[in-house]
Short mmCIF file of C-alpha atoms (C1' of nucleotides) in Angstrom, two decimals:
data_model
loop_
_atom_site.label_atom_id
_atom_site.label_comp_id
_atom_site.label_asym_id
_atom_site.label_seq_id
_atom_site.Cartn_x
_atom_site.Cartn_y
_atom_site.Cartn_z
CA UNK A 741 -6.91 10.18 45.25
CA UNK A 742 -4.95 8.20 42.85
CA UNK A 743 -8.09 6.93 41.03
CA UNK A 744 -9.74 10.42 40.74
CA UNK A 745 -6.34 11.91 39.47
CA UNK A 746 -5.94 9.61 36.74
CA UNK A 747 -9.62 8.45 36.01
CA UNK A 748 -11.64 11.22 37.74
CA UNK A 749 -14.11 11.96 40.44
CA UNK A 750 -16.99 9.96 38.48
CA UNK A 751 -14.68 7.09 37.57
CA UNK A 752 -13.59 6.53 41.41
CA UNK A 753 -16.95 4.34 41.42
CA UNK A 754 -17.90 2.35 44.91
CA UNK A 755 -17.54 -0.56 43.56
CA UNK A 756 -14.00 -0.38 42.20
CA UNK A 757 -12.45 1.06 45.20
CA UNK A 758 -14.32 -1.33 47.08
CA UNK A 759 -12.77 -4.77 45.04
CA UNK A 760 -9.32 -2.48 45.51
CA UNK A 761 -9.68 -2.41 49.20
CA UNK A 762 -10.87 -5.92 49.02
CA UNK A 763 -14.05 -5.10 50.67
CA UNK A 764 -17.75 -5.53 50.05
CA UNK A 765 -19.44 -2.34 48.32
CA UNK A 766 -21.85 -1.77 51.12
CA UNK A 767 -19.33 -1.96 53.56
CA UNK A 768 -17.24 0.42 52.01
CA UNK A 769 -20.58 2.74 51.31
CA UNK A 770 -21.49 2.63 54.56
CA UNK A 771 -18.16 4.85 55.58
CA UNK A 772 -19.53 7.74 53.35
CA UNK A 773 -23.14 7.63 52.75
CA UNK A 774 -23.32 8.40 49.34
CA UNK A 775 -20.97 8.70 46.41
CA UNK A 776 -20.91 12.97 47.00
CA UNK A 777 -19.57 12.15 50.31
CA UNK A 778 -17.01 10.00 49.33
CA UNK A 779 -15.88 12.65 46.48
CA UNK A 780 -15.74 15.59 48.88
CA UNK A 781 -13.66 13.05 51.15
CA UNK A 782 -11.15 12.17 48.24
CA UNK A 783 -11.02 16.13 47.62
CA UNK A 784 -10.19 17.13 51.44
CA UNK A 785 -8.16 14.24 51.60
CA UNK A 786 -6.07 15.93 48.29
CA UNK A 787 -6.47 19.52 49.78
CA UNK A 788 -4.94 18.35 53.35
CA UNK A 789 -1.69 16.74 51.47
CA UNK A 790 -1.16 19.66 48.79
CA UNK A 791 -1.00 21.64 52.53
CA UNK A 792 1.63 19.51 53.98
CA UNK A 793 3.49 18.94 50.36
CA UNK A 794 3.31 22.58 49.06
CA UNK A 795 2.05 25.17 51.30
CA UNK A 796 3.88 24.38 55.06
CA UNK A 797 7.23 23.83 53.55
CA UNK A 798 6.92 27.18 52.43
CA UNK A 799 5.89 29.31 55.40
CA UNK A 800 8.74 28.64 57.07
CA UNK A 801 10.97 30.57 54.64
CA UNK A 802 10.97 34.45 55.19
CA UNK A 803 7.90 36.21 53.83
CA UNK A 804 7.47 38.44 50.33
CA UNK A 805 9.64 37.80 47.45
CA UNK A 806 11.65 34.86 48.95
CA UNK A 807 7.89 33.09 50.28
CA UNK A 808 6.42 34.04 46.61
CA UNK A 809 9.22 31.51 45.01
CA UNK A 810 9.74 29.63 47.24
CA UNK A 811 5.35 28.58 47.28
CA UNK A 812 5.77 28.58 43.45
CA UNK A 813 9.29 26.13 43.81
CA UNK A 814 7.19 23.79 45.82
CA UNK A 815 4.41 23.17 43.72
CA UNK A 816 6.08 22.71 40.94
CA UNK A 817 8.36 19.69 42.54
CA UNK A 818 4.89 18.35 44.04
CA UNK A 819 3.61 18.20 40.07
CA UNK A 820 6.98 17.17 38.67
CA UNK A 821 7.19 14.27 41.46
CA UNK A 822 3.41 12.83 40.41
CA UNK A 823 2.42 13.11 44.19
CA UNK A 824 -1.05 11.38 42.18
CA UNK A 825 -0.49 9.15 39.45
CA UNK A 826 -2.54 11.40 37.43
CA UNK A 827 -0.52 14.47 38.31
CA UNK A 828 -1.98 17.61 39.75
CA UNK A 829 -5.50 16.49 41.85
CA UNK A 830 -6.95 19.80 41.46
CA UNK A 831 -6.14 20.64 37.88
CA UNK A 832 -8.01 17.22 36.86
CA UNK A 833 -11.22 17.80 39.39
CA UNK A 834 -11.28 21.22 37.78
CA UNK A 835 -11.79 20.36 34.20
CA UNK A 836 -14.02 17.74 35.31
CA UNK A 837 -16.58 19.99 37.82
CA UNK A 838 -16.46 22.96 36.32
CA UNK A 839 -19.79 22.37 34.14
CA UNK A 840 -21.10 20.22 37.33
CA UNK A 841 -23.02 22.33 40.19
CA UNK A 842 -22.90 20.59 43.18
CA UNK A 843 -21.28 20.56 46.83
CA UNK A 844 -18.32 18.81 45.26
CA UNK A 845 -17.26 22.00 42.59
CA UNK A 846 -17.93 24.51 45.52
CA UNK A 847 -15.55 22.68 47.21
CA UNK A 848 -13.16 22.29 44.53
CA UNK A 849 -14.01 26.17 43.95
CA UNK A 850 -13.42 26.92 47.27
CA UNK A 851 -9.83 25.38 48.05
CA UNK A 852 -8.22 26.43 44.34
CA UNK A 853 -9.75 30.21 44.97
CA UNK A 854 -7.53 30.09 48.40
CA UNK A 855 -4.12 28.95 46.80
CA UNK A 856 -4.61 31.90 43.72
CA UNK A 857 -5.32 34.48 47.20
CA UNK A 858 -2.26 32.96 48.89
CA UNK A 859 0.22 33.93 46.01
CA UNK A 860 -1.78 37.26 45.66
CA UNK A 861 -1.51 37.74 49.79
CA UNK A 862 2.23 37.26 48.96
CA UNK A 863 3.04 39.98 46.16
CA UNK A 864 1.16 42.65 48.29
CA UNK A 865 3.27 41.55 51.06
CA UNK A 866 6.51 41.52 49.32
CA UNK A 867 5.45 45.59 47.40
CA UNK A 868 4.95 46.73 51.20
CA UNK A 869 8.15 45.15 51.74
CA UNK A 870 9.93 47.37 48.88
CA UNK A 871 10.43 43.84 47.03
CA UNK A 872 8.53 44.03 44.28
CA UNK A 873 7.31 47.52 42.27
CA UNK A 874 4.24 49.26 43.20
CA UNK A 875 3.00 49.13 39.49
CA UNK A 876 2.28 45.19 39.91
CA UNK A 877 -1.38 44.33 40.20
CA UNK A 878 -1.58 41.46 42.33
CA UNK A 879 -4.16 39.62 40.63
CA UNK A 880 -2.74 39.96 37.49
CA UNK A 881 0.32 38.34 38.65
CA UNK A 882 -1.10 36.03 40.55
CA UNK A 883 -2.83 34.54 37.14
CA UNK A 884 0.52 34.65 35.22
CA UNK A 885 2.37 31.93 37.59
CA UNK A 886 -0.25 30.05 38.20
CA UNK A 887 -0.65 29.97 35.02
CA UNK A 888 3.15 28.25 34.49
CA UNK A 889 2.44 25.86 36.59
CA UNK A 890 -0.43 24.62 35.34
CA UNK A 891 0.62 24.41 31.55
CA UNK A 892 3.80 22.39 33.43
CA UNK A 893 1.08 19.86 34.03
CA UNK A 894 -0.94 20.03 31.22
CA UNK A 895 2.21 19.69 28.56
CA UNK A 896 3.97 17.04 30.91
CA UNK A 897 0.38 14.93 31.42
CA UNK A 898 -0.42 14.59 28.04
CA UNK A 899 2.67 15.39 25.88
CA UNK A 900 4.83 13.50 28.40
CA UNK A 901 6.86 17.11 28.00
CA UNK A 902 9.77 16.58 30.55
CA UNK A 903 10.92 20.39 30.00
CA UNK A 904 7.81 21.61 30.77
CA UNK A 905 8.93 21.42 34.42
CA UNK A 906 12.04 23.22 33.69
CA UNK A 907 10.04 26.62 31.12
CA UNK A 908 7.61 26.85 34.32
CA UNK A 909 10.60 27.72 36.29
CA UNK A 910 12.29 29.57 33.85
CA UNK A 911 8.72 31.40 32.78
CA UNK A 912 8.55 32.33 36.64
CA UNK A 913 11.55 33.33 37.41
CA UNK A 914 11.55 35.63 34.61
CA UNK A 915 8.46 36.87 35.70
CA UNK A 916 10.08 37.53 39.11
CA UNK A 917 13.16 39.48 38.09
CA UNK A 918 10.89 41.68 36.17
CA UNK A 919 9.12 42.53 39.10
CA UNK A 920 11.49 42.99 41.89
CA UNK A 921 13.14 45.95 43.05
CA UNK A 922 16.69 46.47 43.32
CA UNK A 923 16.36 44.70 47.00
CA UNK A 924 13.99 42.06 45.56
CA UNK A 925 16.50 41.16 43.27
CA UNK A 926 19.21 41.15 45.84
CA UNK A 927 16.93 38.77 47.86
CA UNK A 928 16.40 36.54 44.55
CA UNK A 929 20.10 36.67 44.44
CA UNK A 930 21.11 35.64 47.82
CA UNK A 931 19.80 32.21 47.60
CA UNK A 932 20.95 30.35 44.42
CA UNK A 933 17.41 28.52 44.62
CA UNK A 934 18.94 25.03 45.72
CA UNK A 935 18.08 23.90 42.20
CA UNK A 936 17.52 20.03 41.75
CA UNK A 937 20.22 17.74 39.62
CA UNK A 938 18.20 16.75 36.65
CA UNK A 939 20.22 14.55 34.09
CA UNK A 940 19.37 15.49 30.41
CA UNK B 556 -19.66 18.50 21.06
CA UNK B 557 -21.42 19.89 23.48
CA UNK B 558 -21.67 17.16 25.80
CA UNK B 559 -18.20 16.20 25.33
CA UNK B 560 -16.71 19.78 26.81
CA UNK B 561 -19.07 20.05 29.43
CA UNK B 562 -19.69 16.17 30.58
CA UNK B 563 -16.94 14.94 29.36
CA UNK B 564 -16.28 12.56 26.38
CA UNK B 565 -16.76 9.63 28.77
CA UNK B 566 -20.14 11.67 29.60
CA UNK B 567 -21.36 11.33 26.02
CA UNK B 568 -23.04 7.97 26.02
CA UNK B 569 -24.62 6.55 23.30
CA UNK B 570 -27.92 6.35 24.97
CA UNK B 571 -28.06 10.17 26.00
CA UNK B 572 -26.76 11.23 22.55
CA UNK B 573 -30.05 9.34 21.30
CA UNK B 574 -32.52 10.14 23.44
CA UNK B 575 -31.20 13.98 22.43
CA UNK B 576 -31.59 13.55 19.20
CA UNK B 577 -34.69 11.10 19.13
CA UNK B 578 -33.09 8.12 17.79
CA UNK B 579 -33.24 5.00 19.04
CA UNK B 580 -29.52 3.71 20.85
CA UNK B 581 -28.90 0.93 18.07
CA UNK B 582 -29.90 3.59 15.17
CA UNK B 583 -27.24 6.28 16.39
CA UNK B 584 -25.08 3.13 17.37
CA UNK B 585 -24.80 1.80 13.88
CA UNK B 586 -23.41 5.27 12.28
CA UNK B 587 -20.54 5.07 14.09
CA UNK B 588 -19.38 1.59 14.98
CA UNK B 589 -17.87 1.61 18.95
CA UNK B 590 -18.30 4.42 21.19
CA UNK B 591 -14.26 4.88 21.02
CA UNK B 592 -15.17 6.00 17.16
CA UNK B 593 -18.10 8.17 18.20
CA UNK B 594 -14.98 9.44 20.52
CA UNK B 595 -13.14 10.02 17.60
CA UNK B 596 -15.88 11.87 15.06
CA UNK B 597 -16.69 14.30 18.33
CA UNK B 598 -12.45 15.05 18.78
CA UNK B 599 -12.35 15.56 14.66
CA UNK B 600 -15.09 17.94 14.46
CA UNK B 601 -13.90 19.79 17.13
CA UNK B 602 -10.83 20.25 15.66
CA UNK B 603 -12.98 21.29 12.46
CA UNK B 604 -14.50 23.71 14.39
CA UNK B 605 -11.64 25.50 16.22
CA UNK B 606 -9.27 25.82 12.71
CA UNK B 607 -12.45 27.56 10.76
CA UNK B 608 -13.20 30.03 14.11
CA UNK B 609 -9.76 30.23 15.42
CA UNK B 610 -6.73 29.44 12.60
CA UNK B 611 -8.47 29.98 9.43
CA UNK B 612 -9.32 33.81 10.64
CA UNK B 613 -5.62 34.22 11.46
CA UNK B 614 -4.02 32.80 7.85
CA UNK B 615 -5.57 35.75 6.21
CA UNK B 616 -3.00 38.27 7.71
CA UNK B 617 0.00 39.26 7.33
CA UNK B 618 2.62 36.65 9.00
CA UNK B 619 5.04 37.05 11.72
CA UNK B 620 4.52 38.93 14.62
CA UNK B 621 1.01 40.20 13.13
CA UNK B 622 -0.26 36.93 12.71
CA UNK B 623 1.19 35.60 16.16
CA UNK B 624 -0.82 38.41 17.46
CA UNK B 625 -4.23 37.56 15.31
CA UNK B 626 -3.72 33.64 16.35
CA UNK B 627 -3.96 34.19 20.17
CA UNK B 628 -6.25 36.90 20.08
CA UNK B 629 -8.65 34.91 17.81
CA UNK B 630 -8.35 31.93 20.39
CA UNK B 631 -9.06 34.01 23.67
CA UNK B 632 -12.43 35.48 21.56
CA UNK B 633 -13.26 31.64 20.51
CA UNK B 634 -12.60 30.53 24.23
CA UNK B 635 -14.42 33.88 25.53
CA UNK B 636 -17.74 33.29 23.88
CA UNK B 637 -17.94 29.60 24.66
CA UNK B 638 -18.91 28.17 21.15
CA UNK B 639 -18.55 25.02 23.36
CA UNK B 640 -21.00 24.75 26.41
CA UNK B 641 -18.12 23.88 28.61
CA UNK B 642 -15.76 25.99 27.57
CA UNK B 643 -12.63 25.30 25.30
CA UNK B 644 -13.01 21.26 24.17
CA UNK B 645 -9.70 20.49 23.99
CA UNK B 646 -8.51 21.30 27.58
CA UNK B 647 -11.22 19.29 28.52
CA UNK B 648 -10.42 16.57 26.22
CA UNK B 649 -6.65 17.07 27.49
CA UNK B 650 -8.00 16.41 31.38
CA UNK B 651 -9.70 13.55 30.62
CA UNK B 652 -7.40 11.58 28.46
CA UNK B 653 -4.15 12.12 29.62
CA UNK B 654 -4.13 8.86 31.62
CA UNK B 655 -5.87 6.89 28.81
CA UNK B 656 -3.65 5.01 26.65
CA UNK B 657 -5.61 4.75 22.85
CA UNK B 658 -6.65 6.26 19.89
CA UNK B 659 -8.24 9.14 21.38
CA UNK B 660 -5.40 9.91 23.35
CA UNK B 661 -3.44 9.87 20.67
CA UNK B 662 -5.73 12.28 18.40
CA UNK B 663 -6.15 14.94 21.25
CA UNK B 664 -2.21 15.09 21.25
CA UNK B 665 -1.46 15.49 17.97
CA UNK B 666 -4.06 17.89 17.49
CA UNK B 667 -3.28 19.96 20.52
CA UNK B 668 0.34 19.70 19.37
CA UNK B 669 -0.33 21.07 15.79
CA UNK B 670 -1.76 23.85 17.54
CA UNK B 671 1.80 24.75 19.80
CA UNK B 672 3.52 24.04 16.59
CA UNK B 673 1.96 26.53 15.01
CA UNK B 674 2.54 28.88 17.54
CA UNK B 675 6.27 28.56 17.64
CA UNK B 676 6.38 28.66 13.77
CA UNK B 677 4.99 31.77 14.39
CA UNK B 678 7.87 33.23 16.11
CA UNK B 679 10.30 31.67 14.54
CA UNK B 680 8.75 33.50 11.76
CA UNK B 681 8.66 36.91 13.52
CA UNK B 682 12.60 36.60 14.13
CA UNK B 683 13.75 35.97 10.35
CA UNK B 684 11.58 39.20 9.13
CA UNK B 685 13.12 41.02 12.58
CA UNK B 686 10.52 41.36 14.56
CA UNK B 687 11.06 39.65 17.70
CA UNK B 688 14.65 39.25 19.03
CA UNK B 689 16.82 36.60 18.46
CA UNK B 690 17.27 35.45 21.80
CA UNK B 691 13.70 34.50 22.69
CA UNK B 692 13.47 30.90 22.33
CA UNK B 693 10.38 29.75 20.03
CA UNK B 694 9.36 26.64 22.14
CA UNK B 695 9.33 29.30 25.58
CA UNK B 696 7.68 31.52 24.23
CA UNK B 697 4.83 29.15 23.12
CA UNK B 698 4.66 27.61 26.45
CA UNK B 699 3.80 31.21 28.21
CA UNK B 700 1.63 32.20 25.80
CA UNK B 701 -0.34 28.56 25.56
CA UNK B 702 -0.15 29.01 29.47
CA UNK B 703 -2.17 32.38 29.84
CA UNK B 704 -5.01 31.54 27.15
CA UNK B 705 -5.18 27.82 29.11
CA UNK B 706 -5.40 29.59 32.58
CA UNK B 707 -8.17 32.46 31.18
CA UNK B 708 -10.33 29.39 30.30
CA UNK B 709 -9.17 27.16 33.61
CA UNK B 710 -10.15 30.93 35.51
CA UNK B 711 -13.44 31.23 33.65
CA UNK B 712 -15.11 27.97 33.78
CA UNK B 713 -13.80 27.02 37.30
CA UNK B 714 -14.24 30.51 39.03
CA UNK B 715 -16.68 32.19 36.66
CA UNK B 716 -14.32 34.87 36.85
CA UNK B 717 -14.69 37.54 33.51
CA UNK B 718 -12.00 38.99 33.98
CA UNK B 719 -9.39 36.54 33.30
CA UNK B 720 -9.61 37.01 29.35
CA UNK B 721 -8.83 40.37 30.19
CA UNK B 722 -5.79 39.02 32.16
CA UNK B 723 -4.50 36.81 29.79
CA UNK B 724 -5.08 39.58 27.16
CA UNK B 725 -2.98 41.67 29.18
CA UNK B 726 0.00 39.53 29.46
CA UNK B 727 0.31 38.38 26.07
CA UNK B 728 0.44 42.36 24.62
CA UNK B 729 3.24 42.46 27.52
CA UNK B 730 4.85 39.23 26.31
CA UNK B 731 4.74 40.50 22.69
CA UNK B 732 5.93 43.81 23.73
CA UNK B 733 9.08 42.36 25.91
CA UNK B 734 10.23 40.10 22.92
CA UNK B 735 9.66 42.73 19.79
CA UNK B 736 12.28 44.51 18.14
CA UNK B 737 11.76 48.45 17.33
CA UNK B 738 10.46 47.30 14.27
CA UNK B 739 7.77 44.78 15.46
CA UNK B 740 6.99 47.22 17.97
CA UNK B 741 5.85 49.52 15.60
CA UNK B 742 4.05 46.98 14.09
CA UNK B 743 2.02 45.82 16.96
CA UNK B 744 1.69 49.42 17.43
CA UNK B 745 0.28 50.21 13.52
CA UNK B 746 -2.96 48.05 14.13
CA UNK B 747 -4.96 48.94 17.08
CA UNK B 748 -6.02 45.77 17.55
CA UNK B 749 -9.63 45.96 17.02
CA UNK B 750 -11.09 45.89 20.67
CA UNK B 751 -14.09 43.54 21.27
CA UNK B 752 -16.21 46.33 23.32
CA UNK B 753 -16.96 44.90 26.81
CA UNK B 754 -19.21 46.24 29.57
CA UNK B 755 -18.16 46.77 33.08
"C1'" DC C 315 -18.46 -5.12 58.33
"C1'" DC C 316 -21.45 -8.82 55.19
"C1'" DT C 317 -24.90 -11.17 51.40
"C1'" DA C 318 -28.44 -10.40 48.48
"C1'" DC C 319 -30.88 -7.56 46.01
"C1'" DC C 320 -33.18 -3.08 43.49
"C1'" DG C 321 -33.98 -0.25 39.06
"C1'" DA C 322 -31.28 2.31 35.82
"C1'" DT C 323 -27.90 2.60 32.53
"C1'" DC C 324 -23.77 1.20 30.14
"C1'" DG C 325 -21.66 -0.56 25.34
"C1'" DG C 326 -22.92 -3.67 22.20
"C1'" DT C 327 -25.61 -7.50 19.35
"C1'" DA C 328 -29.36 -10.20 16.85
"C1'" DG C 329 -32.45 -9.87 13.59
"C1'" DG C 330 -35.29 -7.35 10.75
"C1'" DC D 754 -33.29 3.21 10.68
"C1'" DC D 755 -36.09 -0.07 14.44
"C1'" DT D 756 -37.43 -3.48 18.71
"C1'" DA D 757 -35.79 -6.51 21.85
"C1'" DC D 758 -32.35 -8.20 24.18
"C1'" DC D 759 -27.34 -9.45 26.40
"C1'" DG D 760 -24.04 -9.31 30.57
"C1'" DA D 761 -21.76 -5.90 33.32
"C1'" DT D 762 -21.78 -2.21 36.29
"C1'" DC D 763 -23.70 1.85 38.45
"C1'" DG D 764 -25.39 4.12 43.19
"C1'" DG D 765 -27.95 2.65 46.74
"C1'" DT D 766 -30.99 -0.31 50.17
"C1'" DA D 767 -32.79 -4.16 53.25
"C1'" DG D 768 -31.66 -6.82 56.71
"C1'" DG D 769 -28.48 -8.88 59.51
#
DNA sequence: CCTACCGATCGGTAGG
DNA sequence: CCTACCGATCGGTAGG
């Protein structure tokens, strides 16, 4: 996961992981089959810690508004602590598959499409909760945090951007207060967000 | 170009980019040197490319708010109708190389950073003729607006989803809206803002 | 899990 | 601009 993040999909070749593991190349093969099989590993492998990192920590906090932030809190620590040396997994096998058919995009496809429905699941849950307005189209929020996070990534992989980090959560809670209702906001409110100590 | 944004600049060998154009490997190989400075040429016209479709269209209005406006709508059209075959080349480009240390590296960030530049310029701008207010901050604002075009293209390639120019479309006009004064209001309001017609 | 090998392709060079 | 070639590496296989 390391190697794809940083070098991508195509440059985590047999035979480097193989001299990495200090193992033969066929005996490292033989675990996967074929070089699709040991990319759809690598992306499983990425999609079952993003779960424990990002999404568990965050269904055990109340759901609606308070869930909403709280999913959007976690993944930007999980980007801002390099989890992968190459930052986000899924925001590098993106740009890299999305010209690529194959078994390894619609799996790529597949697992991003399900984190954008989780944050949409989570602003219809928090309207029928009275927490945020009616007039918010899911969707259409749903694309403008996601979209924070990953310019975080993007300005902080390749401009080495520290703040990014710190306009994603500012962009997002924004966003938030915008949307809330008067009891939204008094949810927002009643947690200060345990913020993390970041030295200038 | 081409087979930069959709295979990746790694993707364009020397040996492919021959056989494409019917040269022979050593015939293409002499124009250019290294395959790091057939890296370069490919980065440099695409930066050619996106000023003429993309800032050169923009300089000829008005500046300010108006021209903040005519920037990111020209870039969601240029991103929109693909003049790349894999979509915008630069977030590819970014992908790839921001875990490569060298010159390309190097040329895809200052190029990429121009680009924000000019964007905050922009605002900064817009607040000294009173258009925008005086307590958005030019460097957040860039950051959402960067964020929504980056995600319409991230939406598009990886999800094939159309309606994400529409989306980031959306919440730019809101973004302008939010930050104009009564003034640039009524100037965002004064041109229609000559709708690309688009069929259900 | 290994050694030994396959054909294809990589960036690059020699020499014209 | 070309042919012919270099050593390295690719994904993958044969056979143990």
């Amino acid at each position: 996961m390391d190697i794809a993040s940083a070098e991508g999909l195509e440059g985590l070749t047999i035979g480097r992981l193989a001299r990495e593991l200090r193992m033969s190349k066929s005996g490292l093969f033989a675990h996967f089959g074929s070089k699709e099989e040991l990319q759809l590993a690598t992306v499983d492998s990425a999609a079952q810690i993003f779960v424990e990192k990002v999404v568990r920590p965050a269904m055990s906090v109340e759901r609606g508004l308070v869930r909403l932030h709280a999913m959007l809190k976690a993944w930007i620590s999980y980007v801002e602590r390099s989890v992968f040396r190459g930052g986000c997994f899924f925001a590098a096998a993106s740009a890299e598959f999305d010209g690529r058919p194959g078994s390894v995009r619609k799996r790529i496809v597949a697992l991003t499409k399900s984190w954008v429905d989780a944050l949409e699941v989570e602003v219809r849950e928090a309207q029928s909760r009275g927490e945020m307005g009616r007039s918010i189209q899911p969707p259409q929020f749903a694309f403008e945090v996601h979209a924070f996070v990953q310019e975080a990534n993007w300005a902080y992989q390749l401009l080495r951007d520290r703040h990014a980090f710190d306009r994603a959560q500012a962009a997002i809670r924004a966003q938030l207060r915008d949307a809330a209702t008067p009891s939204g906001l008094a949810l927002l409110r009643r947690r200060p967000t345990a913020r993390v100590k970041r030295k200038k």
